[in-house]
Amino acid sequence: MSQLSHHEYLKKILLAPVYDAAVQSDVTLMSRLSNQLDNDIFLKREDQQPVKSFKLRGAYNRLMTLSNAQREAGIIAASAGNHAQGLAYGAKMCGVKATIVMPETTPDIKVEAVKQFGGQYVNVVQHGTSFDMASHYAHQLGEKQGLTFIPPFDDPDVIAGQGTIGKELLEQLPHVDIIFVAVGGGGLAAGIAVYLKQLRPDIKIIAVESEESACFKAAKQQGRPVSLPAVGIFADGVAVKTMGTETFRLCNELIDDIVTVTNDEICAAIKDIFDDTRVIAEPAGALSVAAIKKYVKANALSGCKLAGILCGANINFHTLRYVSERCELGERKEAVFAATIPERTGAFKQFCECVGGKAITEFNYRYAGENEAHVFVGIRLKQGAAEYTALADNLQKGGFNTFDLSDNELAKLHVRHMVGGRPPTILNEAVFAFEFPEYPGALLKFLSTLGERWNITLFHYRNHGAAQGLVLAGFDIPPPSRQEFNDHLRQLDYQYQDVSKDPAYRFFLSTPTEVQPTCNLE
């Protein structure tokens, strides 16, 4: 790929014919959040595009550069989400036949949306259980059939199409101080930055990544794009293992800083956007707002004009269960913790008296033996972390050992739904967290792949409407066969992690004879 100068990109952006398909999206003042943060917070509303995502801009701009021969032959792409929808819409507008390869794990709602946007011009092919498998097949199919491959981000015309957002934003907010842009493959950030930095180099541009897919941060550290071993599944719009070569070059030259955010912070930002606009952003679309909140607090900003890009609103409805469950944790308006209660008359009542009049969001109690019981508690906070610290001190004075689980992913994802079970006998138990591609019959295939050599002692699975299934599984593994078990796991085509030492598991679910975690464990 030939490298264009910044000036050449500026020309491409100014001449990009995206408005034949896309609209100039609004900029909305988030008045409620602005008051909370003492800064003017603005949101660039790319959810207003016909396909509810900015991806239409880059896809359509690339389509308009095709030669007559390329149009006649047709195009191909691989995508599980917004690029597929944008390309399908653009292909129909241009009258170009498009083949779009989507993983078999893609939710039906997204597959149907691509078919609806593309109509007779789009042929959807589902192949493989991951984006990498779908992309590899798309390249093979494209070469075999003579189709032009349309990449999702690492292409000058795609980058220029996304850069039109920067042009609009500068016209709508000429005095903006800082702009926050989500980064997956980097096309959106590269396009916005290469435009703005030539006209307003004083504007600070902050890249925002999910902690579970921070490919730009990793590339920045290495000085070149590198592949992450795995990426998180929640913010699927930015779940990219390797950012583009050209997008990295531009972002590396022009982006001022990088902020990473957690899933809980993303969930809180989705709620913030809904409270101010009544729009339900997809997780990737809420990254910028999550970063704005984090950046303002970390840098004690006030009186500034800050803008974020709401880059998409194609959320799977079932994902809202997860968002609702986690948003208050992300806002630090809820804390979850574990506590040990002496097994004596009146101890449970005394514990509740120490908690006082606080709103309890969750309470799980389990008899754990003759001397003690364990509880998993969620409480609503009005004053943030300081309020939880005061409560923990109060419980400590009352003789109750506690430890905070608000940042313990295993506790929030699995253990809170399993409190109440310990093995009645001593086991050689090891516990693992697995990810596997989610599709009809996938859970049965997962169990079949694990085999029957080792007894399953614990199992928890919950479908969050994502493309990946998340399982917590325990196995009774006699010491002589542990090496054989480890070898077996390595041969499985699943991501996994040994979580046998996680304090939430040990406190609530492990063999009773194990040493239990104390309140100083994190």
Short mmCIF file of C-alpha atoms in Angstrom, two decimals:
data_model
loop_
_atom_site.label_atom_id
_atom_site.label_comp_id
_atom_site.label_asym_id
_atom_site.label_seq_id
_atom_site.Cartn_x
_atom_site.Cartn_y
_atom_site.Cartn_z
CA MET A 1 0.00 0.00 0.00
CA SER A 2 1.42 3.37 -1.02
CA GLN A 3 1.62 5.98 1.72
CA LEU A 4 -0.17 9.25 1.14
CA SER A 5 1.03 12.54 2.57
CA HIS A 6 -1.11 14.38 5.08
CA HIS A 7 -1.93 16.95 2.42
CA GLU A 8 -3.09 14.23 0.01
CA TYR A 9 -5.40 12.87 2.71
CA LEU A 10 -6.76 16.38 3.30
CA LYS A 11 -7.65 16.64 -0.39
CA LYS A 12 -9.26 13.19 -0.39
CA ILE A 13 -11.41 14.07 2.64
CA LEU A 14 -12.55 17.40 1.19
CA LEU A 15 -13.55 15.75 -2.09
CA ALA A 16 -15.05 12.56 -0.64
CA PRO A 17 -18.53 11.98 -2.17
CA VAL A 18 -19.90 10.35 1.00
CA TYR A 19 -23.04 12.50 1.21
CA ASP A 20 -24.67 10.61 -1.64
CA ALA A 21 -25.21 7.87 0.98
CA ALA A 22 -24.33 9.30 4.41
CA VAL A 23 -25.78 12.26 6.31
CA GLN A 24 -24.08 15.04 8.23
CA SER A 25 -24.72 13.83 11.76
CA ASP A 26 -25.70 16.16 14.59
CA VAL A 27 -23.60 17.23 17.52
CA THR A 28 -25.56 16.95 20.78
CA LEU A 29 -24.72 18.68 24.06
CA MET A 30 -24.90 16.17 26.92
CA SER A 31 -26.28 18.68 29.42
CA ARG A 32 -26.69 16.25 32.32
CA LEU A 33 -23.17 14.84 32.06
CA SER A 34 -21.77 18.32 31.40
CA ASN A 35 -23.17 19.51 34.73
CA GLN A 36 -21.75 16.50 36.53
CA LEU A 37 -18.26 16.93 35.08
CA ASP A 38 -18.13 20.76 34.99
CA ASN A 39 -17.16 20.68 31.30
CA ASP A 40 -19.16 21.02 28.10
CA ILE A 41 -19.53 17.47 26.76
CA PHE A 42 -20.64 17.07 23.14
CA LEU A 43 -21.51 13.90 21.24
CA LYS A 44 -21.07 13.44 17.49
CA ARG A 45 -24.09 11.31 16.59
CA GLU A 46 -23.00 8.72 14.03
CA ASP A 47 -25.93 6.59 15.20
CA GLN A 48 -27.96 8.84 12.87
CA GLN A 49 -26.46 7.25 9.75
CA PRO A 50 -28.84 4.99 7.77
CA VAL A 51 -26.93 1.95 9.04
CA LYS A 52 -26.55 3.35 12.60
CA SER A 53 -22.75 3.51 12.28
CA PHE A 54 -19.95 5.66 10.82
CA LYS A 55 -18.74 2.71 8.73
CA LEU A 56 -20.97 3.73 5.83
CA ARG A 57 -18.72 6.74 5.12
CA GLY A 58 -15.53 4.77 4.48
CA ALA A 59 -17.22 1.87 2.69
CA TYR A 60 -19.10 4.14 0.28
CA ASN A 61 -16.04 6.31 -0.39
CA ARG A 62 -14.03 3.20 -1.31
CA LEU A 63 -16.83 1.92 -3.55
CA MET A 64 -16.84 5.17 -5.50
CA THR A 65 -13.18 4.64 -6.49
CA LEU A 66 -13.85 1.31 -8.23
CA SER A 67 -13.18 1.05 -11.96
CA ASN A 68 -15.91 -0.07 -14.33
CA ALA A 69 -14.26 -3.47 -14.58
CA GLN A 70 -14.15 -3.85 -10.79
CA ARG A 71 -17.80 -2.83 -10.49
CA GLU A 72 -18.76 -5.37 -13.11
CA ALA A 73 -16.82 -8.18 -11.41
CA GLY A 74 -18.16 -7.35 -7.93
CA ILE A 75 -16.69 -6.91 -4.46
CA ILE A 76 -16.13 -8.99 -1.36
CA ALA A 77 -15.56 -8.27 2.32
CA ALA A 78 -15.43 -10.02 5.68
CA SER A 79 -17.23 -8.52 8.64
CA ALA A 80 -19.39 -9.51 11.60
CA GLY A 81 -20.91 -6.10 12.12
CA ASN A 82 -20.97 -2.47 11.07
CA HIS A 83 -18.60 -2.69 8.08
CA ALA A 84 -20.83 -5.37 6.58
CA GLN A 85 -23.95 -3.23 6.99
CA GLY A 86 -22.29 -0.09 5.64
CA LEU A 87 -20.89 -1.94 2.65
CA ALA A 88 -24.23 -3.63 1.92
CA TYR A 89 -26.00 -0.27 1.95
CA GLY A 90 -23.32 1.30 -0.26
CA ALA A 91 -23.32 -1.62 -2.70
CA LYS A 92 -27.05 -1.25 -3.24
CA MET A 93 -26.64 2.51 -3.74
CA CYS A 94 -23.90 1.93 -6.34
CA GLY A 95 -25.54 -1.06 -7.98
CA VAL A 96 -22.51 -3.28 -7.29
CA LYS A 97 -22.83 -6.98 -6.49
CA ALA A 98 -21.26 -7.73 -3.11
CA THR A 99 -20.36 -10.96 -1.32
CA ILE A 100 -20.02 -10.50 2.43
CA VAL A 101 -18.52 -13.30 4.50
CA MET A 102 -19.70 -13.39 8.11
CA PRO A 103 -18.72 -15.89 10.83
CA GLU A 104 -21.25 -18.59 11.70
CA THR A 105 -21.35 -17.10 15.20
CA THR A 106 -22.79 -13.78 13.97
CA PRO A 107 -26.18 -13.10 15.65
CA ASP A 108 -29.12 -13.51 13.27
CA ILE A 109 -30.17 -9.88 13.74
CA LYS A 110 -26.90 -8.69 12.15
CA VAL A 111 -27.08 -11.17 9.29
CA GLU A 112 -30.64 -10.11 8.52
CA ALA A 113 -29.69 -6.42 8.69
CA VAL A 114 -26.96 -6.94 6.05
CA LYS A 115 -29.43 -8.76 3.78
CA GLN A 116 -32.02 -6.02 4.26
CA PHE A 117 -29.61 -3.16 3.52
CA GLY A 118 -28.14 -4.88 0.46
CA GLY A 119 -31.23 -6.51 -0.97
CA GLN A 120 -30.63 -8.31 -4.27
CA TYR A 121 -27.12 -6.87 -4.56
CA VAL A 122 -25.71 -8.71 -1.53
CA ASN A 123 -24.93 -12.38 -1.03
CA VAL A 124 -24.17 -13.29 2.59
CA VAL A 125 -21.87 -16.28 3.09
CA GLN A 126 -21.36 -17.58 6.62
CA HIS A 127 -18.08 -19.36 7.20
CA GLY A 128 -16.02 -20.31 10.25
CA THR A 129 -16.46 -19.50 13.93
CA SER A 130 -14.28 -16.38 14.11
CA PHE A 131 -13.59 -13.20 12.14
CA ASP A 132 -10.10 -14.44 11.22
CA MET A 133 -11.55 -17.58 9.64
CA ALA A 134 -14.17 -15.55 7.76
CA SER A 135 -11.55 -13.05 6.54
CA HIS A 136 -9.21 -15.78 5.33
CA TYR A 137 -12.05 -17.42 3.42
CA ALA A 138 -13.13 -14.07 1.93
CA HIS A 139 -9.62 -13.46 0.54
CA GLN A 140 -9.54 -16.97 -0.94
CA LEU A 141 -12.99 -16.58 -2.48
CA GLY A 142 -12.15 -13.11 -3.81
CA GLU A 143 -9.00 -14.33 -5.57
CA LYS A 144 -10.83 -17.32 -7.03
CA GLN A 145 -13.76 -15.26 -8.38
CA GLY A 146 -11.86 -12.09 -9.30
CA LEU A 147 -13.64 -9.90 -6.71
CA THR A 148 -12.20 -6.69 -5.25
CA PHE A 149 -11.67 -6.96 -1.50
CA ILE A 150 -12.94 -3.95 0.49
CA PRO A 151 -11.05 -3.73 3.81
CA PRO A 152 -12.77 -2.40 6.95
CA PHE A 153 -10.10 0.15 7.93
CA ASP A 154 -6.59 -0.18 6.47
CA ASP A 155 -7.20 1.60 3.17
CA PRO A 156 -6.59 5.29 2.21
CA ASP A 157 -10.07 5.75 0.72
CA VAL A 158 -11.76 4.14 3.71
CA ILE A 159 -9.68 6.34 6.05
CA ALA A 160 -10.59 9.45 4.02
CA GLY A 161 -14.28 8.56 4.18
CA GLN A 162 -14.13 8.35 7.96
CA GLY A 163 -12.17 11.61 7.99
CA THR A 164 -15.27 13.50 6.84
CA ILE A 165 -16.44 13.23 10.46
CA GLY A 166 -13.50 15.43 11.47
CA LYS A 167 -14.44 17.97 8.79
CA GLU A 168 -18.02 18.17 10.07
CA LEU A 169 -16.98 18.30 13.70
CA LEU A 170 -14.68 21.26 13.15
CA GLU A 171 -17.48 23.14 11.39
CA GLN A 172 -19.96 22.32 14.16
CA LEU A 173 -17.61 22.83 17.12
CA PRO A 174 -14.86 25.23 15.95
CA HIS A 175 -13.65 25.87 19.51
CA VAL A 176 -13.47 22.28 20.73
CA ASP A 177 -10.50 21.53 23.01
CA ILE A 178 -10.23 17.73 23.11
CA ILE A 179 -11.76 15.01 20.94
CA PHE A 180 -12.07 11.38 22.08
CA VAL A 181 -12.19 8.69 19.36
CA ALA A 182 -12.66 4.93 19.71
CA VAL A 183 -9.94 2.77 18.13
CA GLY A 184 -10.37 -0.74 16.80
CA GLY A 185 -8.55 -1.06 13.50
CA GLY A 186 -7.80 2.67 13.60
CA GLY A 187 -9.56 3.97 10.47
CA LEU A 188 -11.85 6.39 12.31
CA ALA A 189 -9.10 7.88 14.48
CA ALA A 190 -6.63 8.11 11.58
CA GLY A 191 -9.13 9.89 9.32
CA ILE A 192 -10.24 12.40 11.95
CA ALA A 193 -6.68 13.09 13.14
CA VAL A 194 -5.13 13.61 9.68
CA TYR A 195 -7.78 16.24 8.90
CA LEU A 196 -7.92 18.11 12.20
CA LYS A 197 -4.19 18.25 12.89
CA GLN A 198 -3.59 20.11 9.62
CA LEU A 199 -6.21 22.77 10.35
CA ARG A 200 -6.22 22.92 14.15
CA PRO A 201 -3.03 21.29 15.45
CA ASP A 202 -3.83 22.64 18.93
CA ILE A 203 -6.84 20.31 19.28
CA LYS A 204 -5.86 17.35 21.42
CA ILE A 205 -7.02 13.99 20.03
CA ILE A 206 -7.32 11.08 22.46
CA ALA A 207 -7.57 7.48 21.24
CA VAL A 208 -9.85 5.28 23.33
CA GLU A 209 -9.52 1.51 23.56
CA SER A 210 -11.17 -1.26 25.51
CA GLU A 211 -8.72 -2.76 28.01
CA GLU A 212 -9.57 -6.11 26.42
CA SER A 213 -8.52 -5.10 22.88
CA ALA A 214 -5.91 -2.36 23.19
CA CYS A 215 -4.11 -3.08 19.91
CA PHE A 216 -3.00 0.55 19.35
CA LYS A 217 -1.46 0.75 22.81
CA ALA A 218 0.40 -2.50 22.14
CA ALA A 219 1.54 -1.26 18.72
CA LYS A 220 2.69 2.05 20.22
CA GLN A 221 4.85 0.21 22.74
CA GLN A 222 6.45 -1.94 20.02
CA GLY A 223 6.69 0.77 17.36
CA ARG A 224 4.70 -1.30 14.85
CA PRO A 225 1.39 -3.16 14.65
CA VAL A 226 1.45 -6.37 16.69
CA SER A 227 -1.17 -9.07 17.11
CA LEU A 228 -2.82 -9.42 20.50
CA PRO A 229 -3.09 -13.03 21.66
CA ALA A 230 -6.80 -12.55 22.33
CA VAL A 231 -9.41 -9.78 22.48
CA GLY A 232 -12.49 -9.28 24.63
CA ILE A 233 -15.92 -9.96 23.18
CA PHE A 234 -18.05 -7.27 24.83
CA ALA A 235 -17.09 -4.21 22.76
CA ASP A 236 -17.18 -6.20 19.52
CA GLY A 237 -17.00 -3.09 17.32
CA VAL A 238 -13.39 -2.54 18.44
CA ALA A 239 -12.44 -6.17 19.03
CA VAL A 240 -9.46 -6.10 16.65
CA LYS A 241 -6.30 -8.11 17.33
CA THR A 242 -4.06 -6.15 14.94
CA MET A 243 -4.54 -2.56 13.82
CA GLY A 244 -3.79 -1.58 10.25
CA THR A 245 -0.33 -0.65 8.99
CA GLU A 246 -1.43 2.68 7.46
CA THR A 247 -3.82 3.49 10.30
CA PHE A 248 -1.02 2.89 12.80
CA ARG A 249 1.33 5.17 10.86
CA LEU A 250 -1.16 8.04 10.98
CA CYS A 251 -2.31 7.44 14.55
CA ASN A 252 1.26 7.11 15.77
CA GLU A 253 2.15 10.46 14.18
CA LEU A 254 -0.98 12.40 15.12
CA ILE A 255 -2.74 11.01 18.19
CA ASP A 256 -1.84 12.81 21.43
CA ASP A 257 -2.71 10.17 24.03
CA ILE A 258 -4.40 6.82 24.64
CA VAL A 259 -7.01 6.02 27.31
CA THR A 260 -8.19 2.48 28.00
CA VAL A 261 -11.51 1.72 29.68
CA THR A 262 -13.05 -1.32 31.36
CA ASN A 263 -16.27 -3.11 30.48
CA ASP A 264 -17.92 -1.68 33.59
CA GLU A 265 -16.90 1.85 32.58
CA ILE A 266 -18.33 1.22 29.10
CA CYS A 267 -21.62 0.04 30.60
CA ALA A 268 -21.79 3.18 32.74
CA ALA A 269 -21.18 5.30 29.64
CA ILE A 270 -24.00 3.54 27.76
CA LYS A 271 -26.30 4.56 30.61
CA ASP A 272 -24.95 8.15 30.54
CA ILE A 273 -25.67 8.43 26.81
CA PHE A 274 -29.15 7.02 27.30
CA ASP A 275 -29.89 9.41 30.18
CA ASP A 276 -28.91 12.43 28.08
CA THR A 277 -30.12 11.43 24.60
CA ARG A 278 -32.41 8.38 24.97
CA VAL A 279 -30.11 6.63 22.47
CA ILE A 280 -28.81 3.15 23.28
CA ALA A 281 -25.20 3.09 22.08
CA GLU A 282 -23.40 -0.12 21.28
CA PRO A 283 -20.43 -0.79 23.59
CA ALA A 284 -17.86 0.47 21.05
CA GLY A 285 -20.01 3.54 20.48
CA ALA A 286 -19.83 4.45 24.17
CA LEU A 287 -16.03 4.21 24.49
CA SER A 288 -15.49 7.94 23.98
CA VAL A 289 -17.86 8.93 26.79
CA ALA A 290 -16.29 6.39 29.15
CA ALA A 291 -12.89 7.91 28.40
CA ILE A 292 -14.12 11.48 28.82
CA LYS A 293 -15.29 10.69 32.37
CA LYS A 294 -12.03 8.97 33.20
CA TYR A 295 -9.82 11.66 31.62
CA VAL A 296 -11.65 14.57 33.31
CA LYS A 297 -11.23 12.95 36.72
CA ALA A 298 -7.58 11.99 36.18
CA ASN A 299 -6.61 15.47 34.94
CA ALA A 300 -8.95 17.59 37.08
CA LEU A 301 -10.34 19.36 33.99
CA SER A 302 -13.02 22.03 34.18
CA GLY A 303 -14.47 24.58 31.78
CA CYS A 304 -13.33 22.74 28.64
CA LYS A 305 -15.18 21.77 25.48
CA LEU A 306 -14.86 18.02 25.03
CA ALA A 307 -16.29 15.95 22.20
CA GLY A 308 -16.76 12.21 21.77
CA ILE A 309 -17.79 10.20 18.73
CA LEU A 310 -20.84 7.99 19.24
CA CYS A 311 -19.61 5.74 16.46
CA GLY A 312 -22.41 3.17 16.43
CA ALA A 313 -25.70 2.00 17.93
CA ASN A 314 -26.02 -1.54 16.57
CA ILE A 315 -26.35 -3.27 19.91
CA ASN A 316 -27.66 -6.79 20.34
CA PHE A 317 -30.75 -6.38 22.54
CA HIS A 318 -29.77 -9.28 24.81
CA THR A 319 -26.51 -7.49 25.65
CA LEU A 320 -28.60 -4.99 27.63
CA ARG A 321 -28.90 -7.55 30.43
CA TYR A 322 -25.16 -7.37 30.93
CA VAL A 323 -25.12 -3.57 30.60
CA SER A 324 -27.86 -3.13 33.20
CA GLU A 325 -26.07 -5.49 35.57
CA ARG A 326 -22.71 -3.74 35.32
CA CYS A 327 -23.40 -0.03 34.73
CA GLU A 328 -23.64 0.99 38.39
CA LEU A 329 -20.39 -0.81 39.15
CA GLY A 330 -18.80 1.20 36.36
CA GLU A 331 -20.15 4.43 37.83
CA ARG A 332 -18.93 3.40 41.30
CA LYS A 333 -22.55 3.66 42.43
CA GLU A 334 -22.54 0.03 43.51
CA ALA A 335 -20.05 -2.15 45.34
CA VAL A 336 -20.07 -5.93 45.68
CA PHE A 337 -18.16 -7.65 48.45
CA ALA A 338 -17.81 -10.90 50.34
CA ALA A 339 -17.97 -11.29 54.10
CA THR A 340 -17.61 -14.00 56.73
CA ILE A 341 -20.32 -14.17 59.40
CA PRO A 342 -19.78 -16.17 62.63
CA GLU A 343 -22.30 -19.02 62.76
CA ARG A 344 -23.98 -18.02 66.02
CA THR A 345 -27.42 -16.85 67.02
CA GLY A 346 -28.04 -13.23 66.07
CA ALA A 347 -24.91 -12.81 63.91
CA PHE A 348 -26.85 -12.44 60.68
CA LYS A 349 -29.07 -9.77 62.24
CA GLN A 350 -26.01 -7.98 63.63
CA PHE A 351 -24.43 -7.97 60.15
CA CYS A 352 -27.53 -6.37 58.64
CA GLU A 353 -27.53 -3.76 61.42
CA CYS A 354 -23.91 -2.84 60.54
CA VAL A 355 -24.92 -2.42 56.89
CA GLY A 356 -27.60 -0.05 58.19
CA GLY A 357 -30.10 1.69 55.94
CA LYS A 358 -28.09 1.35 52.73
CA ALA A 359 -29.92 0.08 49.66
CA ILE A 360 -28.96 -3.56 49.13
CA THR A 361 -28.92 -4.59 45.47
CA GLU A 362 -28.00 -8.25 46.01
CA PHE A 363 -27.65 -10.57 48.98
CA ASN A 364 -26.55 -14.22 48.89
CA TYR A 365 -26.16 -16.12 52.17
CA ARG A 366 -24.69 -19.61 52.55
CA TYR A 367 -24.08 -21.75 55.63
CA ALA A 368 -20.42 -22.78 55.39
CA GLY A 369 -19.92 -25.04 58.43
CA GLU A 370 -20.32 -25.12 62.17
CA ASN A 371 -18.35 -21.93 62.76
CA GLU A 372 -19.15 -19.52 59.94
CA ALA A 373 -21.31 -18.52 56.99
CA HIS A 374 -20.40 -16.61 53.83
CA VAL A 375 -22.34 -13.81 52.16
CA PHE A 376 -22.08 -12.07 48.80
CA VAL A 377 -23.48 -8.54 49.07
CA GLY A 378 -24.19 -5.73 46.63
CA ILE A 379 -24.94 -2.25 47.96
CA ARG A 380 -25.85 1.00 46.23
CA LEU A 381 -23.46 3.88 46.91
CA LYS A 382 -24.31 7.57 46.97
CA GLN A 383 -20.83 8.87 47.77
CA GLY A 384 -18.60 6.53 45.79
CA ALA A 385 -15.68 4.46 47.04
CA ALA A 386 -15.33 6.40 50.29
CA GLU A 387 -18.77 5.21 51.36
CA TYR A 388 -17.79 1.57 50.84
CA THR A 389 -14.55 2.09 52.78
CA ALA A 390 -16.54 3.48 55.73
CA LEU A 391 -18.92 0.52 55.58
CA ALA A 392 -16.05 -1.99 55.46
CA ASP A 393 -14.50 -0.32 58.53
CA ASN A 394 -17.83 -0.48 60.34
CA LEU A 395 -18.22 -4.17 59.54
CA GLN A 396 -14.65 -4.84 60.64
CA LYS A 397 -15.38 -3.25 64.02
CA GLY A 398 -18.42 -5.51 64.28
CA GLY A 399 -16.24 -8.57 63.83
CA PHE A 400 -17.01 -9.27 60.16
CA ASN A 401 -14.11 -9.80 57.75
CA THR A 402 -14.84 -8.45 54.26
CA PHE A 403 -13.07 -8.09 50.95
CA ASP A 404 -14.08 -6.03 47.94
CA LEU A 405 -15.10 -7.88 44.77
CA SER A 406 -16.12 -4.82 42.72
CA ASP A 407 -13.15 -5.27 40.38
CA ASN A 408 -13.10 -9.08 40.40
CA GLU A 409 -14.30 -10.21 36.97
CA LEU A 410 -14.78 -13.85 37.96
CA ALA A 411 -17.00 -12.81 40.86
CA LYS A 412 -19.14 -10.47 38.76
CA LEU A 413 -19.45 -12.76 35.75
CA HIS A 414 -19.86 -16.17 37.37
CA VAL A 415 -19.54 -16.51 41.14
CA ARG A 416 -22.35 -14.10 42.07
CA HIS A 417 -24.74 -16.49 40.30
CA MET A 418 -23.32 -19.58 41.99
CA VAL A 419 -22.96 -18.65 45.66
CA GLY A 420 -24.09 -21.52 47.86
CA GLY A 421 -22.20 -24.57 46.67
CA ARG A 422 -19.14 -26.30 48.11
CA PRO A 423 -18.05 -29.86 47.38
CA PRO A 424 -19.02 -32.18 50.28
CA THR A 425 -15.75 -34.09 50.03
CA ILE A 426 -12.17 -33.15 49.38
CA LEU A 427 -11.45 -32.90 45.64
CA ASN A 428 -8.37 -32.34 43.50
CA GLU A 429 -10.29 -29.49 41.91
CA ALA A 430 -8.89 -27.08 39.33
CA VAL A 431 -11.08 -24.36 37.86
CA PHE A 432 -10.77 -22.76 34.40
CA ALA A 433 -12.49 -19.90 32.57
CA PHE A 434 -13.14 -20.76 28.91
CA GLU A 435 -14.26 -18.84 25.82
CA PHE A 436 -15.83 -20.63 22.87
CA PRO A 437 -17.62 -19.48 19.68
CA GLU A 438 -21.35 -19.06 20.37
CA TYR A 439 -23.80 -20.63 17.91
CA PRO A 440 -26.63 -23.18 18.11
CA GLY A 441 -25.23 -26.40 19.53
CA ALA A 442 -21.94 -24.77 20.59
CA LEU A 443 -22.33 -25.64 24.28
CA LEU A 444 -22.84 -29.32 23.49
CA LYS A 445 -19.84 -29.25 21.16
CA PHE A 446 -17.78 -27.59 23.91
CA LEU A 447 -18.69 -30.31 26.41
CA SER A 448 -18.01 -33.04 23.85
CA THR A 449 -14.60 -31.55 23.07
CA LEU A 450 -13.66 -31.51 26.75
CA GLY A 451 -14.18 -35.26 26.78
CA GLU A 452 -15.05 -37.60 29.65
CA ARG A 453 -11.59 -38.41 30.98
CA TRP A 454 -11.92 -36.04 33.97
CA ASN A 455 -14.99 -35.53 36.12
CA ILE A 456 -16.57 -32.06 35.90
CA THR A 457 -17.08 -30.74 39.43
CA LEU A 458 -18.37 -27.22 38.71
CA PHE A 459 -19.94 -25.59 35.68
CA HIS A 460 -21.48 -22.20 34.97
CA TYR A 461 -22.49 -20.82 31.59
CA ARG A 462 -24.44 -17.68 30.77
CA ASN A 463 -25.35 -16.38 27.32
CA HIS A 464 -24.90 -12.59 27.09
CA GLY A 465 -25.99 -12.30 23.46
CA ALA A 466 -22.38 -12.11 22.29
CA ALA A 467 -20.47 -14.05 19.66
CA GLN A 468 -18.46 -15.88 22.33
CA GLY A 469 -19.71 -18.13 25.13
CA LEU A 470 -18.14 -17.78 28.58
CA VAL A 471 -17.86 -20.84 30.81
CA LEU A 472 -16.47 -21.46 34.28
CA ALA A 473 -15.66 -25.16 34.70
CA GLY A 474 -14.04 -27.20 37.47
CA PHE A 475 -12.42 -30.63 37.12
CA ASP A 476 -11.36 -33.30 39.59
CA ILE A 477 -7.77 -33.92 38.48
CA PRO A 478 -5.70 -36.45 40.47
CA PRO A 479 -2.08 -35.22 40.71
CA PRO A 480 -0.64 -38.07 38.56
CA SER A 481 -2.84 -37.05 35.62
CA ARG A 482 -2.35 -33.27 35.84
CA GLN A 483 0.27 -33.19 33.08
CA GLU A 484 -2.00 -35.26 30.83
CA PHE A 485 -4.85 -32.81 31.54
CA ASN A 486 -2.64 -29.80 30.74
CA ASP A 487 -1.62 -31.41 27.44
CA HIS A 488 -5.28 -32.08 26.63
CA LEU A 489 -6.22 -28.42 27.25
CA ARG A 490 -3.46 -27.16 24.98
CA GLN A 491 -4.84 -29.32 22.15
CA LEU A 492 -8.32 -27.79 22.45
CA ASP A 493 -9.14 -24.88 20.18
CA TYR A 494 -10.41 -22.66 23.02
CA GLN A 495 -9.05 -19.74 24.96
CA TYR A 496 -8.78 -20.61 28.64
CA GLN A 497 -7.27 -19.43 31.90
CA ASP A 498 -6.63 -21.26 35.19
CA VAL A 499 -8.54 -19.34 37.89
CA SER A 500 -8.14 -21.85 40.72
CA LYS A 501 -6.45 -19.23 42.93
CA ASP A 502 -9.02 -16.50 42.36
CA PRO A 503 -10.21 -15.28 45.79
CA ALA A 504 -13.90 -15.23 44.82
CA TYR A 505 -13.77 -18.91 43.85
CA ARG A 506 -11.80 -19.88 46.94
CA PHE A 507 -14.10 -17.98 49.28
CA PHE A 508 -17.43 -19.29 48.02
CA LEU A 509 -16.93 -22.47 46.02
CA SER A 510 -13.69 -24.30 46.83
CA THR A 511 -13.07 -27.33 49.03
CA PRO A 512 -13.78 -26.43 52.69
CA THR A 513 -10.32 -27.43 53.92
CA GLU A 514 -8.58 -24.81 51.77
CA VAL A 515 -7.25 -21.70 53.45
CA GLN A 516 -9.81 -18.96 52.81
CA PRO A 517 -8.92 -15.45 51.62
CA THR A 518 -8.91 -12.68 54.17
CA CYS A 519 -10.00 -9.06 53.91
CA ASN A 520 -6.61 -7.90 52.62
CA LEU A 521 -6.91 -9.98 49.43
CA GLU A 522 -7.60 -8.13 46.22
#
